[in-house]
mmCIF file of C-alpha atoms and ligand atoms in Angstrom:
data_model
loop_
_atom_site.group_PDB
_atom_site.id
_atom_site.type_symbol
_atom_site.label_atom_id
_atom_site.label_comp_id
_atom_site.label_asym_id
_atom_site.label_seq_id
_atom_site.Cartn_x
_atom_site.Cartn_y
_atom_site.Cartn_z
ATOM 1 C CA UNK A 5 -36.660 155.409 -10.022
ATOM 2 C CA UNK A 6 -37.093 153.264 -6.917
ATOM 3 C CA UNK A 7 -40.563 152.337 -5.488
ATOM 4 C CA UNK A 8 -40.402 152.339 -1.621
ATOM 5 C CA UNK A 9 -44.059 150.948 -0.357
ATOM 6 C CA UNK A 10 -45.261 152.519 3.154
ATOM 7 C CA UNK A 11 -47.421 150.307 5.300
ATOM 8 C CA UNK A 12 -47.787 152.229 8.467
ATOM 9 C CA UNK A 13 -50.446 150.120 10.094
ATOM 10 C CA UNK A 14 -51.483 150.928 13.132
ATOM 11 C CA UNK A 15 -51.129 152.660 16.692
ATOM 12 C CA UNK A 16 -47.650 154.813 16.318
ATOM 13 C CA UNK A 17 -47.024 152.866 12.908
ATOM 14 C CA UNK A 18 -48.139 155.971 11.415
ATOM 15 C CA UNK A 19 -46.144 158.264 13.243
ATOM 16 C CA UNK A 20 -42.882 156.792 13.257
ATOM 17 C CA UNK A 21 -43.314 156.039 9.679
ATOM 18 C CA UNK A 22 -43.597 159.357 8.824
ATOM 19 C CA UNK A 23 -40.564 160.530 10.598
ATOM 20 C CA UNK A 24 -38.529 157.825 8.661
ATOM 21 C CA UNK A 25 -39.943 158.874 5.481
ATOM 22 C CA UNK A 26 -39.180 162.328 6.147
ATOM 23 C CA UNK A 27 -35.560 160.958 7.125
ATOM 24 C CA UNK A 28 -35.639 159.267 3.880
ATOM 25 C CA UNK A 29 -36.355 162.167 1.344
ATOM 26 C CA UNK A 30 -34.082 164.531 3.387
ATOM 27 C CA UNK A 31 -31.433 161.597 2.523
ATOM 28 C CA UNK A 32 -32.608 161.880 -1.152
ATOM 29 C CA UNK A 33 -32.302 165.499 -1.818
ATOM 30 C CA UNK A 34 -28.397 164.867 -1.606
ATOM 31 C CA UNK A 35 -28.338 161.746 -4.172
ATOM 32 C CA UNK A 36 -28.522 160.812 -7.249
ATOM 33 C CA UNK A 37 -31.201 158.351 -6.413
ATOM 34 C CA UNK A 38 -34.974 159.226 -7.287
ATOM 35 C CA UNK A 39 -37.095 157.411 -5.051
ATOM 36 C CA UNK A 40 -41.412 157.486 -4.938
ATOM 37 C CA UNK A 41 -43.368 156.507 -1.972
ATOM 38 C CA UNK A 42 -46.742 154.765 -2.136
ATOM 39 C CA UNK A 43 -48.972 153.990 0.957
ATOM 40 C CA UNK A 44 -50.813 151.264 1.444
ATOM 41 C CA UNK A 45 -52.917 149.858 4.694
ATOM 42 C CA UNK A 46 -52.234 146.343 6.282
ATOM 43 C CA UNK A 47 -53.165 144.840 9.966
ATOM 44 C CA UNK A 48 -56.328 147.206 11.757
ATOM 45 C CA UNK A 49 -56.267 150.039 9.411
ATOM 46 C CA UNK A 50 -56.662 147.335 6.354
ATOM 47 C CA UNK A 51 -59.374 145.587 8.030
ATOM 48 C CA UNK A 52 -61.720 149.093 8.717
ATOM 49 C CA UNK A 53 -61.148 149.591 5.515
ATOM 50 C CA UNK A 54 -61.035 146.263 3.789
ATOM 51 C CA UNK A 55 -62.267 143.966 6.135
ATOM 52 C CA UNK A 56 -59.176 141.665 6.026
ATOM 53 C CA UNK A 57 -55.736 142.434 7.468
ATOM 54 C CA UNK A 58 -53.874 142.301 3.872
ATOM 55 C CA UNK A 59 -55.808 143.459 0.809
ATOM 56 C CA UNK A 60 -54.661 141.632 -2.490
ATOM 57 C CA UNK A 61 -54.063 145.940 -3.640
ATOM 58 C CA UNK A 62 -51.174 146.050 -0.524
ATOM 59 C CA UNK A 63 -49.686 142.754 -1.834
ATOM 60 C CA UNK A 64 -49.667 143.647 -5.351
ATOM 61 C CA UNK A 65 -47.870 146.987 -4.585
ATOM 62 C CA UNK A 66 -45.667 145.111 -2.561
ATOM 63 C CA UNK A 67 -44.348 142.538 -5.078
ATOM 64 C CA UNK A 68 -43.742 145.406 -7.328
ATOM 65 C CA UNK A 69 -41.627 147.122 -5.056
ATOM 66 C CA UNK A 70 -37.753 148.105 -4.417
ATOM 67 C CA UNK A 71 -38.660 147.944 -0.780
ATOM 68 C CA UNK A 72 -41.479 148.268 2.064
ATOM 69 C CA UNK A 73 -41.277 149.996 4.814
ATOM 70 C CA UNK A 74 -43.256 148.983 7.924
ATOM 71 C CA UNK A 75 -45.078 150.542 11.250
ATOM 72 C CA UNK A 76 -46.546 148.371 13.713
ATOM 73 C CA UNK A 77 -49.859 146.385 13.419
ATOM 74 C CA UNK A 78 -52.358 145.854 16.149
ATOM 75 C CA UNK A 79 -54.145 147.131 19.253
ATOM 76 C CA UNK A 80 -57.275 146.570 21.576
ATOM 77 C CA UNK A 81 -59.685 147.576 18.720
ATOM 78 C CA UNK A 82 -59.660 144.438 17.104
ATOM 79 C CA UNK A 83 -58.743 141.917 19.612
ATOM 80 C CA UNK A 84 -61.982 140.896 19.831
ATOM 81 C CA UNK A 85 -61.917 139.719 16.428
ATOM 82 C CA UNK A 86 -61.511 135.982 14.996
ATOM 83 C CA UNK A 87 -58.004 134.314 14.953
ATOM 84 C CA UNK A 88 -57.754 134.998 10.869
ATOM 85 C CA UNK A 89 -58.691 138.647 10.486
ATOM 86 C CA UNK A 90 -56.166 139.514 13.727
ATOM 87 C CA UNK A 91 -53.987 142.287 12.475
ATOM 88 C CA UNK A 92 -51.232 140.218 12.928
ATOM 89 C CA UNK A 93 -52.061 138.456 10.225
ATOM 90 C CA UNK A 94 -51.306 140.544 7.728
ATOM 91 C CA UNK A 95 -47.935 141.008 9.115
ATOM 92 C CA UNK A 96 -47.147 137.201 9.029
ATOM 93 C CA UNK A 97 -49.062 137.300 5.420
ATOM 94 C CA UNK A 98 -46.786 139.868 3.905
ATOM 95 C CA UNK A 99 -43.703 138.337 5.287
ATOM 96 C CA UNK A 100 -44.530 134.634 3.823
ATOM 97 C CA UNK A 101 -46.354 136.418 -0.060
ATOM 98 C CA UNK A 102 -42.809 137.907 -0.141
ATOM 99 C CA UNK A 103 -40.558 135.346 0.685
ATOM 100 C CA UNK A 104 -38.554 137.203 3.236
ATOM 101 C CA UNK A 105 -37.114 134.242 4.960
ATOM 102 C CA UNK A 106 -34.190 135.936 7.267
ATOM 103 C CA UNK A 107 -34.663 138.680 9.736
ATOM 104 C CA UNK A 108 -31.674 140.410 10.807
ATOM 105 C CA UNK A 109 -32.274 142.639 14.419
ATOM 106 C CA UNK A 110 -29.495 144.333 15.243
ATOM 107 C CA UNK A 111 -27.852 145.245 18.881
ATOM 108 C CA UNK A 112 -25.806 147.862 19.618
ATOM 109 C CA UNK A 113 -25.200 149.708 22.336
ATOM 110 C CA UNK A 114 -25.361 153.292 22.522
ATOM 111 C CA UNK A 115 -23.141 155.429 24.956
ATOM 112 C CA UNK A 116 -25.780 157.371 25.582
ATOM 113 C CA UNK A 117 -28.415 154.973 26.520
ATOM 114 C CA UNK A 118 -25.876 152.364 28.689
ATOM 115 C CA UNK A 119 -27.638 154.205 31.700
ATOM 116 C CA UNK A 120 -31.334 152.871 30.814
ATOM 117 C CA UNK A 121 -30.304 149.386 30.318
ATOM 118 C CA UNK A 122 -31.428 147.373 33.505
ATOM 119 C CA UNK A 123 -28.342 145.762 33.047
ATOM 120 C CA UNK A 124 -24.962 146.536 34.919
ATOM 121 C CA UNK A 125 -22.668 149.285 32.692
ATOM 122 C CA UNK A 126 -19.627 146.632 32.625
ATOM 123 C CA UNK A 127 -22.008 144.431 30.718
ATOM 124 C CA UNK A 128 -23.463 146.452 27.895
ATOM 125 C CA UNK A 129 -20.812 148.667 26.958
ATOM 126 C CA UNK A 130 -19.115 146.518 24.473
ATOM 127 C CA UNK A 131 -22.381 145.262 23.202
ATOM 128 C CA UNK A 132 -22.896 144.444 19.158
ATOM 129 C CA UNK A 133 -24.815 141.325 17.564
ATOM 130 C CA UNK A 134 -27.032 140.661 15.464
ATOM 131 C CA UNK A 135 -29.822 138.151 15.604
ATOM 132 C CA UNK A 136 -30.530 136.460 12.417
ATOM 133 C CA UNK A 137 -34.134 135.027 12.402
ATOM 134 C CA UNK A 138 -36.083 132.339 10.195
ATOM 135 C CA UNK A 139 -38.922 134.663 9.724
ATOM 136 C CA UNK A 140 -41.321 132.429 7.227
ATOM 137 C CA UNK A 141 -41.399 128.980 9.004
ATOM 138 C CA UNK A 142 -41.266 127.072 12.124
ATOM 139 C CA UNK A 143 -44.332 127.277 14.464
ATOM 140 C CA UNK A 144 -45.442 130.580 13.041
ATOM 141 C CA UNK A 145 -46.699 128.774 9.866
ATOM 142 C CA UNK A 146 -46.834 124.869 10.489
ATOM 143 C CA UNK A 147 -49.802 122.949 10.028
ATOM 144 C CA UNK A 148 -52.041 121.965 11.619
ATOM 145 C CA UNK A 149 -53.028 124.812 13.812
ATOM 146 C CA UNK A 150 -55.996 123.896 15.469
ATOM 147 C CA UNK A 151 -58.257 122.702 17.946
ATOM 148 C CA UNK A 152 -59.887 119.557 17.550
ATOM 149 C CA UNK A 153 -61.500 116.611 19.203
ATOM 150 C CA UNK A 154 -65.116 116.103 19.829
ATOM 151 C CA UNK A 155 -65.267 119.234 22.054
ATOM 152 C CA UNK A 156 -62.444 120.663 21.059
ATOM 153 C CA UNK A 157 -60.567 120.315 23.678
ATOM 154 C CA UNK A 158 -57.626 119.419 21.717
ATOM 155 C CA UNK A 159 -55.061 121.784 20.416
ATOM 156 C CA UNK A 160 -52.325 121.360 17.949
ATOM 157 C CA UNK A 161 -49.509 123.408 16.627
ATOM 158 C CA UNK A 162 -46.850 122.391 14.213
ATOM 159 C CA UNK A 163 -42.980 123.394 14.053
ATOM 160 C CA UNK A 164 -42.118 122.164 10.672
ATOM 161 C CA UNK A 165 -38.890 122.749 8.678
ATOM 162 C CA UNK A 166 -37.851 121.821 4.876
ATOM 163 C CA UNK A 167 -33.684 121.614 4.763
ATOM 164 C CA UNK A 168 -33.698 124.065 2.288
ATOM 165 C CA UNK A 169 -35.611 126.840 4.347
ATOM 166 C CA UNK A 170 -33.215 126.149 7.328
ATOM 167 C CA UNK A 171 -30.259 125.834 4.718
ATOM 168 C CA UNK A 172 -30.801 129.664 3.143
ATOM 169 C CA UNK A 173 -31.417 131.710 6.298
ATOM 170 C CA UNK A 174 -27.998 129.399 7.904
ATOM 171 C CA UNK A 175 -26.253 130.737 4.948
ATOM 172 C CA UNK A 176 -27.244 134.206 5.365
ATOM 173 C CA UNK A 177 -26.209 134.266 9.097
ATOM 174 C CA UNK A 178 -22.538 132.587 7.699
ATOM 175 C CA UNK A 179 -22.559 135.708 5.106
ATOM 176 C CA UNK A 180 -23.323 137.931 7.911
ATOM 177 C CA UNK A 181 -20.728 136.904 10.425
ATOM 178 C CA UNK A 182 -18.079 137.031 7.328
ATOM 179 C CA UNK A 183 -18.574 140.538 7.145
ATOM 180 C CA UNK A 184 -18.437 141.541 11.182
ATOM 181 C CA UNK A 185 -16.617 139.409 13.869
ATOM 182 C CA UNK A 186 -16.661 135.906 12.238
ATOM 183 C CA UNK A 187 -18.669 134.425 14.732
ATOM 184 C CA UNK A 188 -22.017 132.504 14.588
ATOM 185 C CA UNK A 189 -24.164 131.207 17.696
ATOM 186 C CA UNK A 190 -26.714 128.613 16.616
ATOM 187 C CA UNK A 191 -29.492 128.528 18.753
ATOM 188 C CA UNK A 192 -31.832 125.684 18.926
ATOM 189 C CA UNK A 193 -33.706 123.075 21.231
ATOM 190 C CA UNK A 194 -31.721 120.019 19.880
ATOM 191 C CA UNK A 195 -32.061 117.803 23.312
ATOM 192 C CA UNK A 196 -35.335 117.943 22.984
ATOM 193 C CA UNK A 197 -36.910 119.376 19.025
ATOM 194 C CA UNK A 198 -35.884 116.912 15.851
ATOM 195 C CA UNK A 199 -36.381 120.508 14.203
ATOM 196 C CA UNK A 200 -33.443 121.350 16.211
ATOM 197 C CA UNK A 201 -31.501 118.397 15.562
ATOM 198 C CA UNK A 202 -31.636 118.562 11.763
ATOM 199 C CA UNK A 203 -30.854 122.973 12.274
ATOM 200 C CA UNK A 204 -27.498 121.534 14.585
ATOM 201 C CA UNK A 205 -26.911 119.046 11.746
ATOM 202 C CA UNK A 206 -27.265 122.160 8.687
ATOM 203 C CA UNK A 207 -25.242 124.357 10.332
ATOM 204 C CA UNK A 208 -22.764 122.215 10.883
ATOM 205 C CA UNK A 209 -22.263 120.839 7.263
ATOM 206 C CA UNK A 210 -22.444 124.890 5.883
ATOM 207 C CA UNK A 211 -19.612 125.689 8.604
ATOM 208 C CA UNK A 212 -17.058 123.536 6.267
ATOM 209 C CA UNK A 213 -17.836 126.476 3.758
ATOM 210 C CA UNK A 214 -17.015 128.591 5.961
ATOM 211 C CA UNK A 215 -13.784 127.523 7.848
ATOM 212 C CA UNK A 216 -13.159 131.480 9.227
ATOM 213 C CA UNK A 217 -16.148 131.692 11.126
ATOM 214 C CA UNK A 218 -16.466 130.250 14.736
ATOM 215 C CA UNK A 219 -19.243 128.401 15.407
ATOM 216 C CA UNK A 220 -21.189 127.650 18.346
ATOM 217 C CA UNK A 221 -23.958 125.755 19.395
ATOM 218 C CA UNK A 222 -26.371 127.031 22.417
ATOM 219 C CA UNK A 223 -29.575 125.658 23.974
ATOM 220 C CA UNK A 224 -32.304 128.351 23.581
ATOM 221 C CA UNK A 225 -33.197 128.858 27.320
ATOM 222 C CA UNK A 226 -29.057 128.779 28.268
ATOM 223 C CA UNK A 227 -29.176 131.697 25.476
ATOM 224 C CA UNK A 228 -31.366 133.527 26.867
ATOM 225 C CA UNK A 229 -29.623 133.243 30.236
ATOM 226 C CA UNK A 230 -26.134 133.762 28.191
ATOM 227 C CA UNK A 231 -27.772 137.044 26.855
ATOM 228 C CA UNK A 232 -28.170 138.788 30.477
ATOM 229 C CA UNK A 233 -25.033 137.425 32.210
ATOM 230 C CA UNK A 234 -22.324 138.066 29.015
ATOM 231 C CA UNK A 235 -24.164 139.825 26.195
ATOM 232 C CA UNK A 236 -20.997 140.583 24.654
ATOM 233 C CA UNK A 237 -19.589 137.435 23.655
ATOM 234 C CA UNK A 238 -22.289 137.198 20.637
ATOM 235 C CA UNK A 239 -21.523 139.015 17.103
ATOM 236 C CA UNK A 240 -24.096 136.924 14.718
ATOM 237 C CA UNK A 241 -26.735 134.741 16.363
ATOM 238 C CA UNK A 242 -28.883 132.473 13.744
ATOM 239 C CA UNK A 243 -32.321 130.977 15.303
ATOM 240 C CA UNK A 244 -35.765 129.709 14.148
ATOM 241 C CA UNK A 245 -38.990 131.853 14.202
ATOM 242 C CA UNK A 246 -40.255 131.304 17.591
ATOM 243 C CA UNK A 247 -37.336 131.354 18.901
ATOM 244 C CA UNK A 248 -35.905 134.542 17.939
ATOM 245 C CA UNK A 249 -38.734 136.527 18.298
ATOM 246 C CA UNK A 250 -39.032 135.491 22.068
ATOM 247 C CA UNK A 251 -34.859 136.489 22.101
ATOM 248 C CA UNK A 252 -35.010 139.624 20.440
ATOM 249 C CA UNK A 253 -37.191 141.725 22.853
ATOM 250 C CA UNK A 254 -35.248 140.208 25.257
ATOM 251 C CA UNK A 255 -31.892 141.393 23.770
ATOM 252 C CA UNK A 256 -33.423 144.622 22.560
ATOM 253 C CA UNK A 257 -33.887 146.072 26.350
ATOM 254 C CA UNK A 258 -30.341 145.204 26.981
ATOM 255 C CA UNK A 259 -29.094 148.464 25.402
ATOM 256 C CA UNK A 260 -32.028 150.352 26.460
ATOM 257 C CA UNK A 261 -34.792 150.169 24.999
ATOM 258 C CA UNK A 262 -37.215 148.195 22.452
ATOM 259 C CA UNK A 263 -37.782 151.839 20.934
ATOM 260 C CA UNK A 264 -34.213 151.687 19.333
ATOM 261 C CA UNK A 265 -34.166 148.323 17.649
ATOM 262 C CA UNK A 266 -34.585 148.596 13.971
ATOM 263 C CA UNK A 267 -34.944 145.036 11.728
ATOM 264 C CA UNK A 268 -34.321 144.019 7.881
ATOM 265 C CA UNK A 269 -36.321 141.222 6.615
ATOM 266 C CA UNK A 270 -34.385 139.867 3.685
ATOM 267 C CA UNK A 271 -34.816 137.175 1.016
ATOM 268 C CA UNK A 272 -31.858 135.832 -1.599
ATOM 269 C CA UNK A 273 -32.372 139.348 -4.465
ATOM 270 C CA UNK A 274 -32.171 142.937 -2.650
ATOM 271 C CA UNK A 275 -35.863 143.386 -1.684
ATOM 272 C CA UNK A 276 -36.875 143.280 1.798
ATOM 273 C CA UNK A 277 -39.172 144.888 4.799
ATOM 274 C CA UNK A 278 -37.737 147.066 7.193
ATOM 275 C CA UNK A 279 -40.108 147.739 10.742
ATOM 276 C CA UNK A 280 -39.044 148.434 13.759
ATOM 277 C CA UNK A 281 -39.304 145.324 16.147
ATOM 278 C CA UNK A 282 -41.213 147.370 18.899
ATOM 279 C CA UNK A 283 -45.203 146.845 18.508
ATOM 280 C CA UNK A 284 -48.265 149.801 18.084
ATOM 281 C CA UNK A 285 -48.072 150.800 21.276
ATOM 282 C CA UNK A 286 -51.631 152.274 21.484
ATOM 283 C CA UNK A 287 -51.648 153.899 24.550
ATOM 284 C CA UNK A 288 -48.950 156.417 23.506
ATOM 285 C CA UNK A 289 -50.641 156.323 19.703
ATOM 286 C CA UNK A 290 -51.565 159.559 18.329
ATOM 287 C CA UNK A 291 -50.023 161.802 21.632
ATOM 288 C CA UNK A 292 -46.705 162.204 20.199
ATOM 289 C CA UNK A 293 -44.276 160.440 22.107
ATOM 290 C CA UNK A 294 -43.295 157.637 20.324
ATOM 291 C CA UNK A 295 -39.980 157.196 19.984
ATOM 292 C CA UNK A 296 -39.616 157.082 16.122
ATOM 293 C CA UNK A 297 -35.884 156.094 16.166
ATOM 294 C CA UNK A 298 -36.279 152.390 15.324
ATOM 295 C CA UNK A 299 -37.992 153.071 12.418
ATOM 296 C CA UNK A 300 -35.528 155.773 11.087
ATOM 297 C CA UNK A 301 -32.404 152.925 12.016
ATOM 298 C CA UNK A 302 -34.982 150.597 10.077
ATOM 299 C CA UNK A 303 -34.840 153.323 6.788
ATOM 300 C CA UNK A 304 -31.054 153.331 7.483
ATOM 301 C CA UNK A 305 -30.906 149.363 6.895
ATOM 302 C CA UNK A 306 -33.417 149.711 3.876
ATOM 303 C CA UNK A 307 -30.660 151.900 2.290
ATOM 304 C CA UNK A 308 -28.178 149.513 3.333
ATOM 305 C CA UNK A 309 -29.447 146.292 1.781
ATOM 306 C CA UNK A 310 -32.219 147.430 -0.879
ATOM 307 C CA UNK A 311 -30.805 150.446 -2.688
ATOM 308 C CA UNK A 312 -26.569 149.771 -1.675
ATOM 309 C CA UNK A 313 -26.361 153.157 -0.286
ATOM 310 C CA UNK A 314 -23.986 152.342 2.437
ATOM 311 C CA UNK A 315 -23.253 155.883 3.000
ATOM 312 C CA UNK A 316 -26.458 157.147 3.345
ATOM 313 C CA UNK A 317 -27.511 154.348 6.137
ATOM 314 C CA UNK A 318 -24.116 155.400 8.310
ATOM 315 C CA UNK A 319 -24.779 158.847 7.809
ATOM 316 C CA UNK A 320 -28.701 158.260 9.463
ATOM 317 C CA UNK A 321 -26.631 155.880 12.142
ATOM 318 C CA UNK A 322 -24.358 158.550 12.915
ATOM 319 C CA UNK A 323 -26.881 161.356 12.964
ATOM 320 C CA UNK A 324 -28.761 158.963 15.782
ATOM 321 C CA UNK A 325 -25.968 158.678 17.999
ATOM 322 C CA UNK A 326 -25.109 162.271 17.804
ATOM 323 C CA UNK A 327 -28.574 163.380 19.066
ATOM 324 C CA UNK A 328 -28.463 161.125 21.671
ATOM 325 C CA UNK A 329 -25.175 161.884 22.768
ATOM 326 C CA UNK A 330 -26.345 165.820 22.749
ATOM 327 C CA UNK A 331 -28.982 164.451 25.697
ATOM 328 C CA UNK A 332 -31.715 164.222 23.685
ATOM 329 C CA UNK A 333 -34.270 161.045 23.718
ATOM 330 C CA UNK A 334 -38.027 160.572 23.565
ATOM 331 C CA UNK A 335 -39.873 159.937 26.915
ATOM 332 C CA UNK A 336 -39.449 155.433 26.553
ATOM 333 C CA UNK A 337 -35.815 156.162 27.379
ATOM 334 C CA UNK A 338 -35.164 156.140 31.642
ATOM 335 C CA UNK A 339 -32.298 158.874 31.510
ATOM 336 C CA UNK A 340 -31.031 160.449 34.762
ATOM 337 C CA UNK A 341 -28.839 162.797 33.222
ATOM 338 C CA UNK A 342 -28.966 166.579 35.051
ATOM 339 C CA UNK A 343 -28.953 167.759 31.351
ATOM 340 C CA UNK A 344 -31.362 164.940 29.608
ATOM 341 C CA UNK A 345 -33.997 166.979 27.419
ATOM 342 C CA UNK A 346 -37.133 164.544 26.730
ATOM 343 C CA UNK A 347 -38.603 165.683 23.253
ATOM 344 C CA UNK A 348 -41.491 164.356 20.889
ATOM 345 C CA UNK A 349 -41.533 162.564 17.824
ATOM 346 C CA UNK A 350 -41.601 164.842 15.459
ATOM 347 C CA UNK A 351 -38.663 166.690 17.674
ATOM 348 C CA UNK A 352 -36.118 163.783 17.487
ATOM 349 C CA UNK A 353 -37.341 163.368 13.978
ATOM 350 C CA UNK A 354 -36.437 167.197 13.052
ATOM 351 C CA UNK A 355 -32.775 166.594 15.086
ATOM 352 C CA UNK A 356 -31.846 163.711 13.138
ATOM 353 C CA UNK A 357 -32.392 165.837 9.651
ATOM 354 C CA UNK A 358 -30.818 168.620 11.305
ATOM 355 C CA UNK A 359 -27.447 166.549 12.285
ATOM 356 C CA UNK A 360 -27.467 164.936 9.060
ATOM 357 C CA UNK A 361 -27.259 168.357 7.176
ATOM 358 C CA UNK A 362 -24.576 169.882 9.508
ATOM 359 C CA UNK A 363 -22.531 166.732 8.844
ATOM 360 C CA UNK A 364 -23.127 167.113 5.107
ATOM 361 C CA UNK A 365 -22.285 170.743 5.275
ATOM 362 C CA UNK A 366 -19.022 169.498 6.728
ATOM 363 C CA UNK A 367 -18.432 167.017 4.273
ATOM 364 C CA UNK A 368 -19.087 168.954 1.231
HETATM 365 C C1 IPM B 14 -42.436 140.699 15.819
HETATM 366 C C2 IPM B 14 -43.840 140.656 16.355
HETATM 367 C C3 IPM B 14 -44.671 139.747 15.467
HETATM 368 C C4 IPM B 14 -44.030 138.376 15.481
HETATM 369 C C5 IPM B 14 -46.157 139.673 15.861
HETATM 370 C C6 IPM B 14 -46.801 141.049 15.893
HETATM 371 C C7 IPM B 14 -46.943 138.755 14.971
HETATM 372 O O1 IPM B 14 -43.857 140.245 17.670
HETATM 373 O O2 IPM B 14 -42.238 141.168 14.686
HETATM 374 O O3 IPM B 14 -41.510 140.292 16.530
HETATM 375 O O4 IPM B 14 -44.277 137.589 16.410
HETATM 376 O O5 IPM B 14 -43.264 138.088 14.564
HETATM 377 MN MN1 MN B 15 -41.863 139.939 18.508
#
């Protein structure tokens, strides 16, 4: 039996995680796998309840988990509130109790979508990378992370690195790239950050380990020029926290949308976090129109890399594209098709089961 914890949060985090969880146990009826869900509150939700944004309860259920899948945290509610009971918080805080030091956000483009990129056709079509991001260091986590002074009229934040943590998530990037094109862009600030320097200087000693893989070096604001102008020269892209977080909504809209991009937040054993990289949204929450199909791609990769079900995840991949290539997308996606039919959530969510079943009545 495999534990699968359920943090929907807040905004549409409830809503698209209970279209992937749906997903999920339509998935399960056809496997030998038994799999039990358990729900548990983090960011807003946790703090109405709880008063903090990650009860020690959601933690503990957590740690004794196969895998956790995520919603979205946040909204105007509790903006108001001090820096350390943001919702966001408990985000960050479940990322760093768990150790989940690489986040991999996939790119892909969709036939389907190419029309709602704002990019040109010629330059999405071929699109597929993945960017591979420190996720529990850098200036997310360094300290100090104040202000300070007699008035405070100081501030201070601190990008700090060990070796080691830039060492494992460069490794996982090199594993990565093994597996798909054999190519790995390193992305740093290296004229200017020591951080940087001593990233260039770690991914160039692991590279010797790898002698198939292609490795490049790129200036963070050249990258992000390098993503609009020729998206598809990347396959794996390794970066530090700030960095690729700032990069990945940027690359997500290249094949669309940020409703499509799924992520996997991995550590060195098979437990991670799976969320879609899109936020709350809360002025769609609760109306029905969030597009829940990051968050299904999302239960796709938790099948992939927590439970080795390889067949399942393509079979929720394949589903996706085949609604979308029947015209169908939720209302985030700018389609001019004469035939384009805008549906809900729960709508896309009751096509993908639908597709998946007619493809396993095929199979069978
Ligand atoms: C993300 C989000 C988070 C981050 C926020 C909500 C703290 O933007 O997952 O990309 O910056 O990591
Ligand atoms: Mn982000």
């Amino acid at each position: 039996m495999k534990t699968i914890t359920v943090l929907p949060g807040d905004g549409i985090g409830p809503e698209v995680t209970a279209s992937a969880v749906r997903v999920l146990r339509s998935i399960m009826k056809h496997s030998q796998q038994d799999i039990q869900f358990v729900e548990k509150k983090i960011g807003g939700a946790a703090i109405d309840t709880y008063g903090t944004p990650l009860p020690q309860e959601t933690i503990d259920q957590c740690q004794s988990s196969d895998a956790i899948l995520l919603g979205a945290v946040g909204g105007p509610k509790w903006n108001a509130q001090s820096m350390n009971i943001r919702p966001e918080q408990g985000l960050l805080g479940i990322r760093k109790a768990m150790g989940l030091f690489a986040n991999l956000r996939p790119v892909e483009a969709y036939q389907a979508l190419i029309d709602s990129s704002p990019l040109k056709r010629t330059f999405v079509e071929n699109v597929d990378f993945v960017i591979v991001r420190e996720l529990t260091g850098g200036l997310y986590f360094g300290t100090p992370s104040e202000r300070r002074g007699a008035n405070n009229e100081q501030v201070v934040d601190t990008l700090a690195y060990s070796r080691t943590e830039i060492e494992r998530v460069v490794e996982k990037a090199f594993q990565l790239a093994m597996k798909r094109r054999k190519k790995l862009t390193s992305i740093d600030k290296a004229n200017v950050l020591e951080s940087s320097r001593m990233w260039r200087e770690v991914v160039n000693q692991l590279a010797k380990h790898y002698p198939e893989v292609t490795v490049n070096h790129q200036l963070v604001d050249s990258a992000a020029m390098q993503l609009i102008t020729n998206p598809g020269q990347f396959d794996v892209l390794v970066t530090e926290n700030m960095f690729g977080d700032i990069l990945s909504d940027e690359a997500s809209v290249i094949t669309g949308s940020l409703g499509m991009m799924p992520s996997a937040s991995l550590r060195s054993d098979k437990v991670g976090l799976y969320e879609p990289v899109h936020g709350s949204a809360p002025d769609i929450a609760g109306q029905g129109k969030a597009n829940p199909l990051a968050t299904i791609l999302s239960a796709a990769l938790l099948l992939r890399y927590s439970l080795d079900m390889d067949q399942e995840a393509a079979k929720i991949e394949t589903a996706v594209r085949e609604v979308l290539n029947q015209g169908y997308h939720t209302g985030d996606l700018q389609i001019d098709h004469q035939d384009d039919k805008i549906i809900n959530t729960t709508e896309m969510t009751d096509r993908v089961i639908d597709a998946m079943n007619q493809n396993n009545a095929v199979t069978q």
